[in-house]
Short mmCIF file of C-alpha atoms in Angstrom, two decimals:
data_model
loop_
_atom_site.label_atom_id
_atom_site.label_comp_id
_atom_site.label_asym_id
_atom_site.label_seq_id
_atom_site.Cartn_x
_atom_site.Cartn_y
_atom_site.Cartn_z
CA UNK A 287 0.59 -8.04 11.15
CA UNK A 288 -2.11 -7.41 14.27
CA UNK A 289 -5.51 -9.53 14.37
CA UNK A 290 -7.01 -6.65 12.92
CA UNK A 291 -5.11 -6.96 9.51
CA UNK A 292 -5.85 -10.56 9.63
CA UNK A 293 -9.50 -10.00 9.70
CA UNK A 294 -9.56 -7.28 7.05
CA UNK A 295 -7.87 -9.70 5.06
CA UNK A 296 -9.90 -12.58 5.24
CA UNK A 297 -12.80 -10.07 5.06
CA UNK A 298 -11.95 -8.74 1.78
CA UNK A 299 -10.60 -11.75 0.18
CA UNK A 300 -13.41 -13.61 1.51
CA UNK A 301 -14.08 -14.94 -2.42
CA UNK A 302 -10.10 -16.60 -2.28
CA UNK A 303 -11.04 -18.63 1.00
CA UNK A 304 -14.86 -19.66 -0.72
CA UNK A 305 -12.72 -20.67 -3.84
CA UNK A 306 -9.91 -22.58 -2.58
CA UNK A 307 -12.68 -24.54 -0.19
CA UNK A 308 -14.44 -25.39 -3.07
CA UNK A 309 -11.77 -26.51 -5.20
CA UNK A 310 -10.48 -28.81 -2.04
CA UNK A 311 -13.74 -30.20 -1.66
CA UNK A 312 -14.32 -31.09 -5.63
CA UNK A 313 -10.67 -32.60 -5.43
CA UNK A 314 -11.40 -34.80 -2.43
CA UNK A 315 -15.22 -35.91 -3.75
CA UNK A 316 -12.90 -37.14 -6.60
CA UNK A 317 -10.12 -38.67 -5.51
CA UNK A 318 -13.49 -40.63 -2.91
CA UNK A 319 -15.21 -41.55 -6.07
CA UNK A 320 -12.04 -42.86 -7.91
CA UNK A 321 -10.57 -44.63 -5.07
CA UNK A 322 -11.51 -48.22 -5.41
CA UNK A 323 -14.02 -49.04 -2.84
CA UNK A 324 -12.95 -51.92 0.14
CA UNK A 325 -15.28 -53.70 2.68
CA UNK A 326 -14.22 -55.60 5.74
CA UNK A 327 -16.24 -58.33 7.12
CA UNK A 328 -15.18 -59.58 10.92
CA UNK A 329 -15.50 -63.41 12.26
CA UNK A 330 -15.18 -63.86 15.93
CA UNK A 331 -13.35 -67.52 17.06
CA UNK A 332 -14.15 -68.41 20.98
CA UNK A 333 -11.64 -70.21 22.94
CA UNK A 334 -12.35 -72.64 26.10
CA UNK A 335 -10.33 -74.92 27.86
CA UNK A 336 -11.66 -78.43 29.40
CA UNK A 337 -10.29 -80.17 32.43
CA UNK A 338 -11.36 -82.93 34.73
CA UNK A 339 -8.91 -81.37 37.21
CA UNK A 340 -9.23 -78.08 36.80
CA UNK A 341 -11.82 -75.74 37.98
CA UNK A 342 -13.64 -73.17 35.91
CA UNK A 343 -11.67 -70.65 37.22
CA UNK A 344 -8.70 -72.29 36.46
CA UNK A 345 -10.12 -73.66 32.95
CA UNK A 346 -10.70 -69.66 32.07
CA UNK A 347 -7.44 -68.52 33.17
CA UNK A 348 -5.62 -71.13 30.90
CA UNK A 349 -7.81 -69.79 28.38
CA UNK A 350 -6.97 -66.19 28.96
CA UNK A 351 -3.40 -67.49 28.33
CA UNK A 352 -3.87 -69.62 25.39
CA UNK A 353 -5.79 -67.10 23.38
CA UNK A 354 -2.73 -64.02 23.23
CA UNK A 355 -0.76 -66.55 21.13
CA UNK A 356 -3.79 -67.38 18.38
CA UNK A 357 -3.77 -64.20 16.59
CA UNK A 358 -0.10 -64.75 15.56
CA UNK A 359 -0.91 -68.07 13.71
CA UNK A 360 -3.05 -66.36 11.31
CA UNK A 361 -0.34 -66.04 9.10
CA UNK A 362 1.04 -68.92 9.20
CA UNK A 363 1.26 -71.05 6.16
CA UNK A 364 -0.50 -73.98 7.45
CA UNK A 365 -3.91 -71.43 8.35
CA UNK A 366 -3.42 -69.65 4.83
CA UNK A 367 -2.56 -72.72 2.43
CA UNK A 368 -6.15 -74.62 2.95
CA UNK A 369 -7.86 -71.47 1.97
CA UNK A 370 -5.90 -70.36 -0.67
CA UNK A 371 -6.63 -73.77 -2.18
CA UNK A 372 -10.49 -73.37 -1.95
CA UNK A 373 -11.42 -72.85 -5.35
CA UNK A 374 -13.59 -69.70 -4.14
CA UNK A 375 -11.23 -67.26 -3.42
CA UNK A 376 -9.19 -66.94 -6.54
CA UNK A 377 -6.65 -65.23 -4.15
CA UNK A 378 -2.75 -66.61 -3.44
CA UNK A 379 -1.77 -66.94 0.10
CA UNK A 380 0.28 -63.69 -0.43
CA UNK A 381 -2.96 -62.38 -1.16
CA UNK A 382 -4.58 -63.55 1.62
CA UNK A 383 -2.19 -62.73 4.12
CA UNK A 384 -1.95 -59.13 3.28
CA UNK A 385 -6.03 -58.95 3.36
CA UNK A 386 -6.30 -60.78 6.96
CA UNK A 387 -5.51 -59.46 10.36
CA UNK A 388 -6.15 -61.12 13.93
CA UNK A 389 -6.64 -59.94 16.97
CA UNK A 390 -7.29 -60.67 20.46
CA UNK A 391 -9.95 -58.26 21.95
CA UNK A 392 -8.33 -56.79 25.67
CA UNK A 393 -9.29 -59.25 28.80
CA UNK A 394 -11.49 -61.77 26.46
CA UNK A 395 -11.03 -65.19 25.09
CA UNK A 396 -11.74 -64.38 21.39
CA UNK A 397 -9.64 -64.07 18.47
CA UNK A 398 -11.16 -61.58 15.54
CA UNK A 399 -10.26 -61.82 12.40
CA UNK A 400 -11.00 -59.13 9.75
CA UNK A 401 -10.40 -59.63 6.57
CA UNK A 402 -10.63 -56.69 3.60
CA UNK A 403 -11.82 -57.20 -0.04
CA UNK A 404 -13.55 -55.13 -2.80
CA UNK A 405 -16.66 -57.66 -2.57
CA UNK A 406 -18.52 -57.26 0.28
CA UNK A 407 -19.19 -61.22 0.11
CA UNK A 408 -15.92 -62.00 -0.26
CA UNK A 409 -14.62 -60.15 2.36
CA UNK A 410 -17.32 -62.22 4.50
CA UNK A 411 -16.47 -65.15 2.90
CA UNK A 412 -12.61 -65.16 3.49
CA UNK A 413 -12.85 -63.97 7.27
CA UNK A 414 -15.06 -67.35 7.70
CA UNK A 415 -12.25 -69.26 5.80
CA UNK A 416 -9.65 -68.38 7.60
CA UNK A 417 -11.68 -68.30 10.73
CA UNK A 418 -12.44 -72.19 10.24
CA UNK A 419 -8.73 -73.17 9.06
CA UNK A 420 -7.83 -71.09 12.64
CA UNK A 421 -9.31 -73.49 14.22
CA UNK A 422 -8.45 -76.99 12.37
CA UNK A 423 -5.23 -75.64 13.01
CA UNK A 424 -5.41 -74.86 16.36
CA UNK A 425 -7.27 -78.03 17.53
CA UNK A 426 -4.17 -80.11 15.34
CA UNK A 427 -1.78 -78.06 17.68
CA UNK A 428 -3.47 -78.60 20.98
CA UNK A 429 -4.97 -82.39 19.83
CA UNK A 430 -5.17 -84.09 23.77
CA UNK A 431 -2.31 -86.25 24.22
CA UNK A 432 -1.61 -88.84 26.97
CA UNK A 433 0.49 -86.50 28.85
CA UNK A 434 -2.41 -83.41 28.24
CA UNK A 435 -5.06 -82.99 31.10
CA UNK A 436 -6.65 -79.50 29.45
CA UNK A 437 -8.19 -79.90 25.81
CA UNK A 438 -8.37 -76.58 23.90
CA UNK A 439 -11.59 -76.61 22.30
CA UNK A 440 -11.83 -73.32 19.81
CA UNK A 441 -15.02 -72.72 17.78
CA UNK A 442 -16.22 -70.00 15.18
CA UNK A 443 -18.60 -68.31 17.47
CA UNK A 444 -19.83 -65.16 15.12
CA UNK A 445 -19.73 -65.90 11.37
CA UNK A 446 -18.53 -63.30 9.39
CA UNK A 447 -21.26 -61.50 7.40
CA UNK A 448 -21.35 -59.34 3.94
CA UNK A 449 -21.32 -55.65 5.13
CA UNK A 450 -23.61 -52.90 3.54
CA UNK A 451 -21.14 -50.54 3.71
CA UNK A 452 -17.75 -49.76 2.26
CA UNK A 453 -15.00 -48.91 5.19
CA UNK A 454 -13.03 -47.06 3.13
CA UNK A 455 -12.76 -44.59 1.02
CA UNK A 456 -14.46 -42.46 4.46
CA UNK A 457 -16.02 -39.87 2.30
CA UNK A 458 -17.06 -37.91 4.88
CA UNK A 459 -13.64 -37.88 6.30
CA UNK A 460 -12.08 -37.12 3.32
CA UNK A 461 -14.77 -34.46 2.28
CA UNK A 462 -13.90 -32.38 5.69
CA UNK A 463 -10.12 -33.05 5.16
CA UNK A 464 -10.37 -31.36 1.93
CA UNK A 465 -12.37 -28.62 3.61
CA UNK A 466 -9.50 -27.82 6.25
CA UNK A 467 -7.13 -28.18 3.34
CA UNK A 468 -9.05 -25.79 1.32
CA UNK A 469 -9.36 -23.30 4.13
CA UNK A 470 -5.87 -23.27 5.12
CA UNK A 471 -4.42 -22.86 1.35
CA UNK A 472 -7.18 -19.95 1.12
CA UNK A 473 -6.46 -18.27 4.20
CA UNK A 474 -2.49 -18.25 3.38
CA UNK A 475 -3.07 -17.29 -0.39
CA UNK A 476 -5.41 -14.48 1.22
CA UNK A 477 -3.06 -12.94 3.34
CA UNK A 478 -0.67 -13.49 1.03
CA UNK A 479 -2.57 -11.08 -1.48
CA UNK A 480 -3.67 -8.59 1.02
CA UNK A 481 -0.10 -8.11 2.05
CA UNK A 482 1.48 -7.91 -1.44
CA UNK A 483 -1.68 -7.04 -3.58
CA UNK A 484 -0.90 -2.64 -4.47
CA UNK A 485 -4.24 -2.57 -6.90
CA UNK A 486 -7.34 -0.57 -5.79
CA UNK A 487 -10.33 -3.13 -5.36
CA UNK A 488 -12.49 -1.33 -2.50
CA UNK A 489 -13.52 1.76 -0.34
CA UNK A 490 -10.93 -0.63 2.63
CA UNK A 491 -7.84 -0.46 0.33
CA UNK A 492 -9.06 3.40 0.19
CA UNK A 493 -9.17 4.23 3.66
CA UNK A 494 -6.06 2.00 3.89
CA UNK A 495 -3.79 3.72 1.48
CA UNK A 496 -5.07 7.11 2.11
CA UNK A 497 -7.29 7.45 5.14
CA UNK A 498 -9.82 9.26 3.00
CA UNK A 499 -13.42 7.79 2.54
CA UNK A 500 -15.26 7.11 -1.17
CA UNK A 501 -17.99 9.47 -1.49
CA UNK A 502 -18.98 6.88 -4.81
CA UNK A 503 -18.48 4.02 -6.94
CA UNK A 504 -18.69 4.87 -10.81
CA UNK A 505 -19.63 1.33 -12.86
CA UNK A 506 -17.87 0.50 -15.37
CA UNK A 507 -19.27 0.45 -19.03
CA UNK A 508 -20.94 -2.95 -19.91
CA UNK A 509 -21.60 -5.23 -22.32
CA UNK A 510 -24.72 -3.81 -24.10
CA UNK A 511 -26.85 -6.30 -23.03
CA UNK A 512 -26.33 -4.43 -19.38
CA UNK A 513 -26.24 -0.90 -20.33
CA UNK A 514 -29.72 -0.29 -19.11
CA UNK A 515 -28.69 -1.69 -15.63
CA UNK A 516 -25.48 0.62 -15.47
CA UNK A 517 -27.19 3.49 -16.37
CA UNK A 518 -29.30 3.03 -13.34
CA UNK A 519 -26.11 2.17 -11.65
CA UNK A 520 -24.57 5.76 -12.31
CA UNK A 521 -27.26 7.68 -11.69
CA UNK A 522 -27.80 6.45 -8.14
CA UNK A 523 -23.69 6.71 -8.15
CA UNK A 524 -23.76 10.58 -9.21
CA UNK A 525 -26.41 11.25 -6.59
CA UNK A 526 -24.10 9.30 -3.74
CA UNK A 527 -21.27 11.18 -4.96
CA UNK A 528 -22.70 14.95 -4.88
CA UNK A 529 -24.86 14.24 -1.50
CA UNK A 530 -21.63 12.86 0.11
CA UNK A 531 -20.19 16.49 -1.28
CA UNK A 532 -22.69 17.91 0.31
CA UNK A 533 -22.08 16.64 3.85
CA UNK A 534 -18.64 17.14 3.87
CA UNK A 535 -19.13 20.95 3.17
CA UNK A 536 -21.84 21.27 5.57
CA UNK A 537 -24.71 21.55 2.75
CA UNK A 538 -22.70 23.82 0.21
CA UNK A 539 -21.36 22.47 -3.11
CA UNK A 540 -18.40 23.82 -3.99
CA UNK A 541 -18.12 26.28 -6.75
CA UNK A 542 -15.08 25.07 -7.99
CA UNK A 543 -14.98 21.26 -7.76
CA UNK A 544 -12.12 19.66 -8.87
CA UNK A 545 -11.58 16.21 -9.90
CA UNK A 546 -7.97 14.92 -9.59
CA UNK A 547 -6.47 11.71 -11.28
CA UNK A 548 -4.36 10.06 -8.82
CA UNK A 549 -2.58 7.56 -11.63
CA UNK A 550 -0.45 9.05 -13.57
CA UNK A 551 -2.75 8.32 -16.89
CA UNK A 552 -6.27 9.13 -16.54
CA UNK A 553 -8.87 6.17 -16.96
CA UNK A 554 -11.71 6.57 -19.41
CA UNK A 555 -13.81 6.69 -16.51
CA UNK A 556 -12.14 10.21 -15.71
CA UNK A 557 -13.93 12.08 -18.56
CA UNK A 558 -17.42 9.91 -18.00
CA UNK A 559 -17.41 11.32 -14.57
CA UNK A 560 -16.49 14.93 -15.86
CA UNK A 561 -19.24 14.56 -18.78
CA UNK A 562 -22.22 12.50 -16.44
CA UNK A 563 -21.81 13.81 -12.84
CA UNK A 564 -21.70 17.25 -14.47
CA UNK A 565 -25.24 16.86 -16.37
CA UNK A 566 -26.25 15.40 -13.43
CA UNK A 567 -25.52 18.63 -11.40
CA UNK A 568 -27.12 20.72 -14.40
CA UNK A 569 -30.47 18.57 -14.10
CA UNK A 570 -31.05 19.96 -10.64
CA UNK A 571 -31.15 23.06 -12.77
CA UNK A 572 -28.16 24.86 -11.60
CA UNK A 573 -25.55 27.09 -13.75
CA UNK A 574 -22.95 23.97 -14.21
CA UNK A 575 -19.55 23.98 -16.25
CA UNK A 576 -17.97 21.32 -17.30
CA UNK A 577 -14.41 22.18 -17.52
CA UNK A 578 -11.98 20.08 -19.45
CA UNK A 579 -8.21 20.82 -18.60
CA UNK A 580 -6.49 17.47 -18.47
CA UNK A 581 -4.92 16.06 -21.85
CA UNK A 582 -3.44 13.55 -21.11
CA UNK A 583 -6.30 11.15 -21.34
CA UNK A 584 -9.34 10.52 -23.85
CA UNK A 585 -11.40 13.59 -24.11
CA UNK A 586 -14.80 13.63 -22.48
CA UNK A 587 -16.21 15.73 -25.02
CA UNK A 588 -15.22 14.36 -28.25
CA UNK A 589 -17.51 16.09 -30.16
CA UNK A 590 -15.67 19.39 -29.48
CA UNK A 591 -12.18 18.07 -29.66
CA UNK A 592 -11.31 19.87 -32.02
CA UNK A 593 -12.76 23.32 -31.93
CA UNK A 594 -11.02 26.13 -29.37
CA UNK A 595 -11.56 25.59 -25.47
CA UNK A 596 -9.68 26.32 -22.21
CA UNK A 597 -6.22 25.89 -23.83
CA UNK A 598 -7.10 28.86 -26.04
CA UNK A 599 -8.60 30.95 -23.33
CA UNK A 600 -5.12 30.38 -21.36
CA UNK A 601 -3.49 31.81 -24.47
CA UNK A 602 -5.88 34.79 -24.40
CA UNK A 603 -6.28 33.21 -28.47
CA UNK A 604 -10.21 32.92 -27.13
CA UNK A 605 -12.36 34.35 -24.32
CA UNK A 606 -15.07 32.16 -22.39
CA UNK A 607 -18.09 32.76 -25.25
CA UNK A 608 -15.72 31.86 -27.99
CA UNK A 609 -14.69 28.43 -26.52
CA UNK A 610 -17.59 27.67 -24.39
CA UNK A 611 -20.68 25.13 -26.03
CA UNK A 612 -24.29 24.24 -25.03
CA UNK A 613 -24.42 20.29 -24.21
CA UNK A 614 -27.37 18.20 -23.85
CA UNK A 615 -29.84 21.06 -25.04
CA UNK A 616 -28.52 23.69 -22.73
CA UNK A 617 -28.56 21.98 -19.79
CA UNK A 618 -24.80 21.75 -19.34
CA UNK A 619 -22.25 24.26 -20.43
CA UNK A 620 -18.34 22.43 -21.66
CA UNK A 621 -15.49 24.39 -22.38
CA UNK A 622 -13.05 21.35 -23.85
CA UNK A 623 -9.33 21.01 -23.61
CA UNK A 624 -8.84 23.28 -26.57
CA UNK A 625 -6.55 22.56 -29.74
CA UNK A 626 -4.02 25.01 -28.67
CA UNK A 627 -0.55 23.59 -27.24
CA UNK A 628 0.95 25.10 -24.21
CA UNK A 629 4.70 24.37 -23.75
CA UNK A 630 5.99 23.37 -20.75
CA UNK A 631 8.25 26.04 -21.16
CA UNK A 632 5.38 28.89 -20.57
CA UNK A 633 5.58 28.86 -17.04
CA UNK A 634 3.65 32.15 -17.20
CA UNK A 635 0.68 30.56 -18.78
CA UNK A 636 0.27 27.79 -17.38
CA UNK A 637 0.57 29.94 -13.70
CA UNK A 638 -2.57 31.77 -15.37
CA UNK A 639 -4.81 28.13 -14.81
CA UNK A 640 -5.88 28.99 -11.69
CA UNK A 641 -7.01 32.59 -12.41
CA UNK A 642 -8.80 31.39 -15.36
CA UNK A 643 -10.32 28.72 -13.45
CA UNK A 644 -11.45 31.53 -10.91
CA UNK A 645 -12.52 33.69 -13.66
CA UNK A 646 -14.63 31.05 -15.76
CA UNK A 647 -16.12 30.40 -12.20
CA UNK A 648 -17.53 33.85 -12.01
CA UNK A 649 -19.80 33.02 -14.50
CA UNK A 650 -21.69 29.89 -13.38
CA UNK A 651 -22.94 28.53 -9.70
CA UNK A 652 -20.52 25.51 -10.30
CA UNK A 653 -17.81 24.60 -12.64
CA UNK A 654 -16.66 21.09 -12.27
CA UNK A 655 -12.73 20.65 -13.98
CA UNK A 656 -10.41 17.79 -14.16
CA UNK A 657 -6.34 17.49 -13.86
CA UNK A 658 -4.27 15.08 -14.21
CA UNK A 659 -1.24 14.18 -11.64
CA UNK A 660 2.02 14.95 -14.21
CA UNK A 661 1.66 18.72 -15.73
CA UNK A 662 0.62 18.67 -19.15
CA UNK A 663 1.87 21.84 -18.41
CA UNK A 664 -1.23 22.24 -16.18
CA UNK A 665 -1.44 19.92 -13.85
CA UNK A 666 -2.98 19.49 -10.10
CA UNK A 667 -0.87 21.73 -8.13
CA UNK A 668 -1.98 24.76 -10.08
CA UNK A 669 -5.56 24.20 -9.97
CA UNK A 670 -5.64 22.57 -6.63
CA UNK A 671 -5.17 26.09 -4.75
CA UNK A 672 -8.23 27.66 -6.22
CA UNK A 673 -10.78 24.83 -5.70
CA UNK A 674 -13.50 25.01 -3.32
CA UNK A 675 -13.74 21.00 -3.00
CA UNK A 676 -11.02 18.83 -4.56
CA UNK A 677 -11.99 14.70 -5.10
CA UNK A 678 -9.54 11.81 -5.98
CA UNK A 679 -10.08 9.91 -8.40
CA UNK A 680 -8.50 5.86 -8.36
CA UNK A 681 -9.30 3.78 -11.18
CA UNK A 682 -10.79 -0.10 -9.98
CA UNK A 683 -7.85 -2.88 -10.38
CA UNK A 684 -5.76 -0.06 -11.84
CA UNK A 685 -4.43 2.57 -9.42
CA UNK A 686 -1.85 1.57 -6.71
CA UNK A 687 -2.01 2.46 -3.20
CA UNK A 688 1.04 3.81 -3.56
CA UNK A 689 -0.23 6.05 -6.55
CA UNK A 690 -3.54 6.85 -4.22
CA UNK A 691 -1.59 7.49 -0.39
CA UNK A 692 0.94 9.95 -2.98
CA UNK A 693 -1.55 11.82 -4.38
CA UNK A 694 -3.60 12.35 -0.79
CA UNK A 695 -0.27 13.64 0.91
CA UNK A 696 0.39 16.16 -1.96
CA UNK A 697 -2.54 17.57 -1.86
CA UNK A 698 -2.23 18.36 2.04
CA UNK A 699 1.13 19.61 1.25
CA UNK A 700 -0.69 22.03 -1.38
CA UNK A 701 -2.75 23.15 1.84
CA UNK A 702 -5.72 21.27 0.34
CA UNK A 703 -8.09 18.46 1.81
CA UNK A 704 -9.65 16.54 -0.41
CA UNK A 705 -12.92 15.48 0.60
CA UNK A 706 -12.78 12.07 -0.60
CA UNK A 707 -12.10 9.45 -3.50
CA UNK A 708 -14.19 8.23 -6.03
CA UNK A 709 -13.53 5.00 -7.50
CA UNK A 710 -13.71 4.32 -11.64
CA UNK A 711 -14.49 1.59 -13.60
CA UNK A 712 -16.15 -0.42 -11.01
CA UNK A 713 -17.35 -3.75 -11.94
CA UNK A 714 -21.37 -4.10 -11.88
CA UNK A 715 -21.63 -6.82 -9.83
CA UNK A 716 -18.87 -4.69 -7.47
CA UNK A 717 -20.37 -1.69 -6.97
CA UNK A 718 -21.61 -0.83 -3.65
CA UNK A 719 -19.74 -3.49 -1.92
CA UNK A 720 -18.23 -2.32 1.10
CA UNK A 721 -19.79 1.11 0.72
CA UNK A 722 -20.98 2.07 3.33
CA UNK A 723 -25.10 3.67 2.08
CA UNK A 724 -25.35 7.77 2.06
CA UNK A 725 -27.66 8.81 4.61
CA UNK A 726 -29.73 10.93 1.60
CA UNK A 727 -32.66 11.88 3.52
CA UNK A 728 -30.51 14.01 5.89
CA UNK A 729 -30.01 17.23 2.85
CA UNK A 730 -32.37 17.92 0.21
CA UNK A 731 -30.03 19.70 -1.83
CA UNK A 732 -29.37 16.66 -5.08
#
């Protein structure tokens, strides 16, 4: 994959890498909260040297020395066993030792010790414990002796204090660790679904799979409570669609406009296009025919499923007036699918589609048809030829890019350039995104 696949990845699966950040952020705000919360209080013991002898110079340097080997005793039993005995700490000198540490600060004379509890007092209280037995025991180990000319004098210079904070858990810390977490998981499962994701979900995965743009996104039918706001949806989607018509034909609409299925069954959205963006056209007042071919889907005309349509003009069992209906008071004229079954076996009638087509044509300023990809015995390929303007359709979620990219490359093999792609069923809240907004103003012909 180039950079640029990258980006279109992360660009349309933007919603993945938002998700899996948020999830890895709620995870590590509550692992912070459960985790048990642990202070650390710090006592500082100073260490000087005294000699008669010796100059301060001297005195300092043996204190330098001295002071490496301190930290070590910390541990040791007879530091730990006074304080486990004080009747404040509740704590055994197991205990103890695993919540104490020493140190000796680089080029200084002090020994720290930091001690770790869940009580901020106690952790104070314990580093000044053992801080005191540190030096009892260091004073019993370097007492002055006959033979001794330096006396080690140690003393607790900076008590220990209760802290106001908990050291860990570091929620801030572990707040951005979950973010990096939660941006790396979301930027692999996003490239993971861009690269093996075949669904239609937007005008990219169009232009991807077919190079083609979308002239318009169709909403899908709501809930009721939302049928008023995808009504509106439509309309302003029929108007993209037949002003994006317009400028690919220079300003013409074509007088045969066919709308092709590129999945091999036709979504319910197929007919509401045939049904709505053909009233639409018949508002403008034109001479518009809705002409119902396909049947392989639901019909978009149910009310005349079952009276004689295009099937029965095919079969010369009907001519155009017979099988031909006012719709929505005479705005719109439909000629339905017909109750008459070809056979895929009359090849000679079903070569007669695109004459018909032609012929029905003659009569109006626009007939709009639909066809399915498989022959029903009519399919595509024999109405494809005759169209002025031929539009794929891809269902949202539903059609494949392999389904789409097929159906594109067909049609150029038919001679035929479609002018675009329409997508179906288009969530609300989806429709629009990534389209890019038809430049209306520049024809005046929807």
């Amino acid at each position: 994959m180039e950079l640029s696949d990258y980006l279109r990845a992360f660009r349309k699966h933007w919603l993945i890498i938002a998700f899996a950040v948020f999830l890895a952020v709620d995870a590590a705000a509550l692992v912070s909260w459960k985790m048990p919360k642990v202070f650390e209080s710090s006592a500082l013991v100073f260490i000087s040297a005294d000699s008669r002898t010796s100059s301060s110079y001297e005195n300092s340097q043996f204190s330098m020395q001295r002071v490496k080997s301190y930290p070590d005793l910390v541990n040791s039993p007879e530091v730990l066993e006074p304080v486990a005995a004080n009747p404040q700490i509740k704590m055994t000198e197991r205990e103890i030792r695993n919540s104490v540490r020493a140190t000796n600060p680089t080029e200084t004379v002090y020994v720290e010790i930091t001690a770790e509890a869940r009580d901020s007092d106690k952790a104070a209280l314990l580093a000044n414990l053992v801080a005191a037995s540190l030096v009892d025991h260091i004073k019993a180990i370097e007492s002055t002796g006959p033979s001794q000319t330096t006396a080690v004098l140690p003393v607790v210079a900076v008590p220990a204090v209760a802290p106001n904070w908990a050291t860990s858990p570091n929620v801030t810390v572990n707040l951005a660790l979950g973010a990096l977490t939660g941006i790396s998981v979301g930027l692999l499962l996003a490239l993971a679904r861009y690269r093996f994701s075949r669904r239609i979900s937007s005008p990219l995965d169009v232009r991807d799979a077919s190079g083609l743009p979308v002239l318009a996104q169709i909403a899908a039918e709501p809930a009721r409570r939302r049928r008023e706001k995808y009504a509106e949806a439509n309309q302003l989607a029929y108007r993209e669609l037949w002003t994006s018509v317009l400028l690919q034909t220079s300003g013409q609409l074509p007088r045969v406009m066919l709308l092709t299925s590129a999945a091999d069954i036709p979504s319910a959205g197929s007919g509401l296009l045939l049904r709505d963006g053909s009233r639409f056209l018949a508002d403008t007042g034109r001479s518009v025919c809705a002409l119902e071919i396909d049947g392989t889907g639901e019909p978009a005309f149910p009310d005349h499923a079952g009276e004689p349509g295009f099937a029965e003009i095919l079969a010369h069992d009907a001519c155009l007036p017979e099988a031909s209906y006012a719709f929505d008071g005479g705005a719109l004229t439909v000629v339905p699918r017909g109750v008459h079954t070809t056979s895929p076996l009359d090849v000679d009638v079903a070569r007669r589609a695109g004459t018909v087509v032609k012929e029905i044509a003659d009569n109006f300023d626009i007939v709009v048809t639909h066809t399915g990809y498989h022959p029903n015995p009519i399919g595509t390929s024999l109405v494809a030829p005759v169209a002025d303007g031929v539009v794929i359709l891809a269902s949202y979620g539903v059609t494949t890019t392999v389904q789409l990219s097929r159906a594109a490359l067909e049609l150029k093999a038919l001679g035929v350039a479609p002018l675009g792609v329409v997508l179906l069923d288009v969530p609300l809240r989806q429709r629009g995104h990534g389209l890019r907004p038809v430049n209306q103003h520049r024809l005046q012909g929807i």
